[in-house]
mmCIF file of C-alpha atoms in Angstrom:
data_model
loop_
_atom_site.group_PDB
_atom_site.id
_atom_site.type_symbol
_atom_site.label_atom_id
_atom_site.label_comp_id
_atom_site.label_asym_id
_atom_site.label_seq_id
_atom_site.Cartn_x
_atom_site.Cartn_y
_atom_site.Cartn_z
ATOM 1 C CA UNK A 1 44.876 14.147 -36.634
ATOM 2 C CA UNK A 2 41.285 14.876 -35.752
ATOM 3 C CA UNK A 3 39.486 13.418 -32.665
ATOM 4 C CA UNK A 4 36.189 12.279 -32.464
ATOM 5 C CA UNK A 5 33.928 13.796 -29.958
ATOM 6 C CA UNK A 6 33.156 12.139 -27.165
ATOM 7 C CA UNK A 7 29.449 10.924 -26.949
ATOM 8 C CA UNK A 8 27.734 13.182 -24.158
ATOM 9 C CA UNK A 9 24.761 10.834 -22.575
ATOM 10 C CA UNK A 10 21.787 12.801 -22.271
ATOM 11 C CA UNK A 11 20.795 13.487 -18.772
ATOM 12 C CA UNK A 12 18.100 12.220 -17.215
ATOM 13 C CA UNK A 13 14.737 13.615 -17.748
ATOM 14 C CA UNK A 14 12.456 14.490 -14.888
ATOM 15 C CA UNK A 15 8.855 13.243 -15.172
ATOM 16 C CA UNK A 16 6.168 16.094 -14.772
ATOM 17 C CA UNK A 17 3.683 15.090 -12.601
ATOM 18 C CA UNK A 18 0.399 16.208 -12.644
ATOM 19 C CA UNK A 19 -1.278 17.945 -8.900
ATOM 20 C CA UNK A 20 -4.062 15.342 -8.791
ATOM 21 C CA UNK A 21 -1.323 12.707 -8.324
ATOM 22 C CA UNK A 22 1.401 14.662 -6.439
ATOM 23 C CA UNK A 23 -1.571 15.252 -3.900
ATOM 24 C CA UNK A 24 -2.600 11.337 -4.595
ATOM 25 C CA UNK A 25 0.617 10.617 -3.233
ATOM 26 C CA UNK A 26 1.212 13.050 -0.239
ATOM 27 C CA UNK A 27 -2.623 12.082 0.746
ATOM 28 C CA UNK A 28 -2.080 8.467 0.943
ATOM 29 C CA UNK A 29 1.316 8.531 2.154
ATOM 30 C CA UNK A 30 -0.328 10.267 4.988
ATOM 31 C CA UNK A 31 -3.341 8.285 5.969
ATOM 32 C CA UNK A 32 -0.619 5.302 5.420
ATOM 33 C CA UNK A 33 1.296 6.800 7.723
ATOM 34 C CA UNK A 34 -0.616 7.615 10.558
ATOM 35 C CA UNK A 35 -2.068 4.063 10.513
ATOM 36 C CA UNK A 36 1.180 2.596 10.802
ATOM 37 C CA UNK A 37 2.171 4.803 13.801
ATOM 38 C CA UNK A 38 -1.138 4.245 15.218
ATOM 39 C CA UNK A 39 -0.851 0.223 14.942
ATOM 40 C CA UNK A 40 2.761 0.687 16.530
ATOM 41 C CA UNK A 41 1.367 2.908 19.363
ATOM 42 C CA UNK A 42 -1.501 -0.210 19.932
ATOM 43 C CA UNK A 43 1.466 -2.699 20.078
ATOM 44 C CA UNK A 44 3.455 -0.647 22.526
ATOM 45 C CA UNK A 45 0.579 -0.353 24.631
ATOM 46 C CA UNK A 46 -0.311 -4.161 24.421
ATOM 47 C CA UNK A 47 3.559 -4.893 24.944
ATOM 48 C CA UNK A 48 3.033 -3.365 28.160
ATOM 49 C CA UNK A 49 -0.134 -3.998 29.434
ATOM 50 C CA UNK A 50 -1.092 -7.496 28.344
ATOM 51 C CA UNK A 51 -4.843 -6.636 29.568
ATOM 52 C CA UNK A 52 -4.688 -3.632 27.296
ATOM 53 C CA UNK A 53 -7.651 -3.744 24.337
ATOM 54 C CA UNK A 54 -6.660 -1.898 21.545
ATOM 55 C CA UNK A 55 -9.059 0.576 19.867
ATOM 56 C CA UNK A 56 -9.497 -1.181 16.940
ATOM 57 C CA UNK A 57 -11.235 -3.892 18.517
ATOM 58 C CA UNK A 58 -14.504 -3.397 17.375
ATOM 59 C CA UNK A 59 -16.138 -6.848 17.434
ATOM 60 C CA UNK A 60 -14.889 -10.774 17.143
ATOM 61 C CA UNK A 61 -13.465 -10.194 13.377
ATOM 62 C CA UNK A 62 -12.707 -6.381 13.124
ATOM 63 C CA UNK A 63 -9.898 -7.017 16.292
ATOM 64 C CA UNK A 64 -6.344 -5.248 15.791
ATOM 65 C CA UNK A 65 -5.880 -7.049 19.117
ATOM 66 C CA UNK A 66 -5.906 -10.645 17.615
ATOM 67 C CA UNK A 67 -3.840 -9.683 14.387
ATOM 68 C CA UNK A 68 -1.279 -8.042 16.876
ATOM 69 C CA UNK A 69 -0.252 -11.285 19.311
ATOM 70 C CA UNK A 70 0.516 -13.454 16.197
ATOM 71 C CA UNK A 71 3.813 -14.326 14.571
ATOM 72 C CA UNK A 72 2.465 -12.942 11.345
ATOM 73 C CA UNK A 73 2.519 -9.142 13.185
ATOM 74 C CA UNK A 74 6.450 -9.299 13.600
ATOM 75 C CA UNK A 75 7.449 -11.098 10.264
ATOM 76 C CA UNK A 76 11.173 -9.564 10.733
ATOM 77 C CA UNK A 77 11.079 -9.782 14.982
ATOM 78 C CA UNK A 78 9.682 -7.085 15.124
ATOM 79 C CA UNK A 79 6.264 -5.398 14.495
ATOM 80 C CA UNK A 80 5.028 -4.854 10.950
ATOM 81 C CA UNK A 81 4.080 -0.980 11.435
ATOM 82 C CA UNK A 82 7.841 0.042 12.020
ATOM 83 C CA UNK A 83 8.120 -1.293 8.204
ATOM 84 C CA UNK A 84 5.088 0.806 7.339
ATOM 85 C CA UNK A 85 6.622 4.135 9.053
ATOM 86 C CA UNK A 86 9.677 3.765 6.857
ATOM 87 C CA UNK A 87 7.917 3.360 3.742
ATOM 88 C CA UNK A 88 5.372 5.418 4.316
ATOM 89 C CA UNK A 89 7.832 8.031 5.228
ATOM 90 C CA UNK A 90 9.821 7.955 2.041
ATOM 91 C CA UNK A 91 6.292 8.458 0.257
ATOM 92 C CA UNK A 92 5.503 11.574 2.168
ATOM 93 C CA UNK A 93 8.267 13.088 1.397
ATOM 94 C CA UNK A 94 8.449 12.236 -2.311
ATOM 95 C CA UNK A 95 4.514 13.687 -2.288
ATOM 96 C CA UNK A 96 5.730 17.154 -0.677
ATOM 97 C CA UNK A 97 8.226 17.412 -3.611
ATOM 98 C CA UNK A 98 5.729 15.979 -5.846
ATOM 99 C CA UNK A 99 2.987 18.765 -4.547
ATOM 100 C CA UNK A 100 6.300 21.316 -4.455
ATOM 101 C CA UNK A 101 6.932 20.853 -8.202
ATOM 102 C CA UNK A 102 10.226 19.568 -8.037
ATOM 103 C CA UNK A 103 11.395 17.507 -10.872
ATOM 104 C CA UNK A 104 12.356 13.869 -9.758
ATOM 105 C CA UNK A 105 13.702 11.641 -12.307
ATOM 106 C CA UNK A 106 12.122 8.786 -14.031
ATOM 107 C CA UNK A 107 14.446 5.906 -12.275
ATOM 108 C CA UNK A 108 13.131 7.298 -8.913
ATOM 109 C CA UNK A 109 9.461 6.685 -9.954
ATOM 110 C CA UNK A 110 10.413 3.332 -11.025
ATOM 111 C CA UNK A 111 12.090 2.529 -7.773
ATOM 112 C CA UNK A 112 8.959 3.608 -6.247
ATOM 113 C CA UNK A 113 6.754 1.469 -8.225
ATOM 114 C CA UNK A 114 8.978 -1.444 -7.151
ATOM 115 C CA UNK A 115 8.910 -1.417 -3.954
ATOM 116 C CA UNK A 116 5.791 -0.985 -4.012
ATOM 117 C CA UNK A 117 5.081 -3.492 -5.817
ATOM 118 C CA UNK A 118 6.653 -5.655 -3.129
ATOM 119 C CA UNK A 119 4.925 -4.160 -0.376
ATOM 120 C CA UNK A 120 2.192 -5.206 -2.637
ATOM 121 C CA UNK A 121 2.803 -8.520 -2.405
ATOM 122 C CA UNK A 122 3.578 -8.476 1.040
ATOM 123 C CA UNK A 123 -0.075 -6.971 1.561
ATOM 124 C CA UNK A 124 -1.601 -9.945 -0.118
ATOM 125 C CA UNK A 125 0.357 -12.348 2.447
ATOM 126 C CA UNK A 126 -0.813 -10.564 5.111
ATOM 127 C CA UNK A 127 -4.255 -10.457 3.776
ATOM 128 C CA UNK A 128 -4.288 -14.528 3.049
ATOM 129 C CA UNK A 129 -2.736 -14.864 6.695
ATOM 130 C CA UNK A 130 -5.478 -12.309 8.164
ATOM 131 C CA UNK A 131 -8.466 -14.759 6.427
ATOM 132 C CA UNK A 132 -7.411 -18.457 6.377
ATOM 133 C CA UNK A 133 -5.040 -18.524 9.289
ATOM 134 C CA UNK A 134 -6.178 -16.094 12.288
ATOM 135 C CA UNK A 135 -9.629 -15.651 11.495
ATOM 136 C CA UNK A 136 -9.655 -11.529 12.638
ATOM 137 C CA UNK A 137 -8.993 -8.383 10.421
ATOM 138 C CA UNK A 138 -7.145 -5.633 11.630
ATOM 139 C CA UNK A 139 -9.055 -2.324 10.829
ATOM 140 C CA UNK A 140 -5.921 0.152 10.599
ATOM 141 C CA UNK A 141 -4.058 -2.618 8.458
ATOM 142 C CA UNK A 142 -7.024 -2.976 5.680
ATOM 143 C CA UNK A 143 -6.704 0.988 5.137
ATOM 144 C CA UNK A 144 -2.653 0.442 4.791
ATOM 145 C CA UNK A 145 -3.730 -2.468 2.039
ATOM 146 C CA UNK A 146 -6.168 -0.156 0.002
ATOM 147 C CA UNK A 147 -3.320 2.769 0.026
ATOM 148 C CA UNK A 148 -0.601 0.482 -0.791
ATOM 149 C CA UNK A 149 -2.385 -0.506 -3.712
ATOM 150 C CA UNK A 150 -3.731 2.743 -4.547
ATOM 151 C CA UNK A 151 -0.231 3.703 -4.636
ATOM 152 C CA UNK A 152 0.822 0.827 -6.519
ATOM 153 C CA UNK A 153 -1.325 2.302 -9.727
ATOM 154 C CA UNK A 154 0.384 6.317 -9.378
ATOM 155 C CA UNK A 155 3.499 5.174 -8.764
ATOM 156 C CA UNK A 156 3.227 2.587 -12.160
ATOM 157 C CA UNK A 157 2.147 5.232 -14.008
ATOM 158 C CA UNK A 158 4.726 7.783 -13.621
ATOM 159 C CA UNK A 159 7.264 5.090 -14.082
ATOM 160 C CA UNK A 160 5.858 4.764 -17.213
ATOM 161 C CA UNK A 161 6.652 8.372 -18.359
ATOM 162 C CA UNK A 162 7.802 10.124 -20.558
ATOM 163 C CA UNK A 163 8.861 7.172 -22.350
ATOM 164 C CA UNK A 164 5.261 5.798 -22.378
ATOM 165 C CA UNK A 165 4.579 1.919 -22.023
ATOM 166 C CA UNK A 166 4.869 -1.010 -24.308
ATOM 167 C CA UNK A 167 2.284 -1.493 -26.769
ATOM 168 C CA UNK A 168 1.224 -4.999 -24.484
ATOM 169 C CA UNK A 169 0.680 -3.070 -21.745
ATOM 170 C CA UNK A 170 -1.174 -0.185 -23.121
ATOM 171 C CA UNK A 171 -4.332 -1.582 -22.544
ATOM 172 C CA UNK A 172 -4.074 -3.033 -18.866
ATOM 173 C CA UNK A 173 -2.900 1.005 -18.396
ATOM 174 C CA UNK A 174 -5.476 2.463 -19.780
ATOM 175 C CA UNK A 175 -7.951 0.474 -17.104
ATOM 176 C CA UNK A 176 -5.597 0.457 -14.525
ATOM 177 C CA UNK A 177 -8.368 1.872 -11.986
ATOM 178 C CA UNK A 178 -11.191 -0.285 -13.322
ATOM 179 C CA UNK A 179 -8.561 -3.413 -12.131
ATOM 180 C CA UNK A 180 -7.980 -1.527 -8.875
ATOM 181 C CA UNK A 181 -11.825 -1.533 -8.508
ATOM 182 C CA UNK A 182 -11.820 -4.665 -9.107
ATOM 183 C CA UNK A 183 -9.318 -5.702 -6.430
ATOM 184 C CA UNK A 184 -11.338 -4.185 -4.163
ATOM 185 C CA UNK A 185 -14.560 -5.434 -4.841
ATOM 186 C CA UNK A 186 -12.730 -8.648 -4.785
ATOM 187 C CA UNK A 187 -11.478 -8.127 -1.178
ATOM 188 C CA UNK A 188 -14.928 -7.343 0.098
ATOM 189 C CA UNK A 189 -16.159 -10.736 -1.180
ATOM 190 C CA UNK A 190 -13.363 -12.637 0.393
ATOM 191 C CA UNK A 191 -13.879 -11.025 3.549
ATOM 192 C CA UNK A 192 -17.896 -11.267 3.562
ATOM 193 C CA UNK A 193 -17.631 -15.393 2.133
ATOM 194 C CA UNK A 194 -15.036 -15.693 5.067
ATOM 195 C CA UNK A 195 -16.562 -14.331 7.991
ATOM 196 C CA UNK A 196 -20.484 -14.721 6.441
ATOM 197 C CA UNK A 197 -21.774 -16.698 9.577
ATOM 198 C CA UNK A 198 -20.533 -13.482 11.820
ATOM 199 C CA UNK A 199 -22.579 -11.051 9.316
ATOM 200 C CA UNK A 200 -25.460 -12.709 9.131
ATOM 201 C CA UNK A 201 -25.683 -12.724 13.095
ATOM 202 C CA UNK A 202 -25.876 -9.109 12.674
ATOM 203 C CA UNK A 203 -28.772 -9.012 10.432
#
């Protein structure tokens, strides 16, 4: 009576990343980093002193000191940053490995790139809240927007390997940086059409 073999699955293949994105990762898990324990530091401070004016009060619309005393700052009940030191903390470590050279599978990229993704979206909440709604931008959180996304493009594209992407998304990952741009430039208009009659004062 013969037998047939069981089917061995094969296992899961590491994706090789390259140094310019391990260090892409470690760097901006980093500066994300210490501006999230720098914005929870501010609130602490604030917490305690009500009279206390943060650092990042630089003027009427660059005030972490606004952003901070809203019900947008503590979505959860409490403040945003403690989110960002978590997050940020799992990408730090993933960037030492990355930097170290040790293999990390291809689902762990893609879990990455989801969250991610949603810390994406929680960015542009913030961002739309920040504009339309308080009317003050909080220095240390604009730099944890421009990493998140930043991050948001290395972490898409090693999920993407070694299998590659679809054919329909080829394109949109080939200028994946030009659409980061983009963003960017985008922000910069939003936040110069919102606050205009403050910038012009300055002229």
């Amino acid at each position: 009576m013969t037998t047939t073999p069981s089917a061995v699955e094969p296992p899961t293949q590491a994706v090789r990343v390259t140094a310019s994105r391990a260090w892409a990762v470690l760097i901006g898990g980093l500066i994300g980093l210490a501006s999230s324990v720098t914005l929870t530091v501010e609130k602490i401070k604030l917490l305690m002193d009500s009279g206390y004016v943060p650092s990042c009060n630089l003027n009427p619309v660059l005030s972490c000191g606004s952003v901070m005393v809203t019900p947008q700052a503590s979505v959860l009940g409490f403040p945003n940053p403690l989110m960002g030191i978590v997050a940020f903390t799992v990408v730090v470590v993933t960037g030492v490995l990355a930097v170290a050279k040790v293999p990390l599978p291809q689902w762990y990229w893609t879990g990455l790139a989801i969250g991610t993704l949603a810390g994406a979206g929680f960015v542009h909440w913030l961002i739309f809240q920040s504009l339309y709604r308080i009317g003050a931008l909080c220095p240390y959180c604009m730099v944890v927007w421009a990493v998140t996304v930043c991050l948001l493009v290395v972490f898409a594209a090693l999920a993407s390997e070694p299998g590659g992407i679809r054919k329909n998304l080829q394109h949109l990952h080939q200028w994946r940086w030009t659409v980061a741009a983009l963003w960017f430039v985008a922000l910069f208009l939003l936040v110069f059409i919102r606050f205009q009659d403050y910038w012009i004062t300055l002229l």
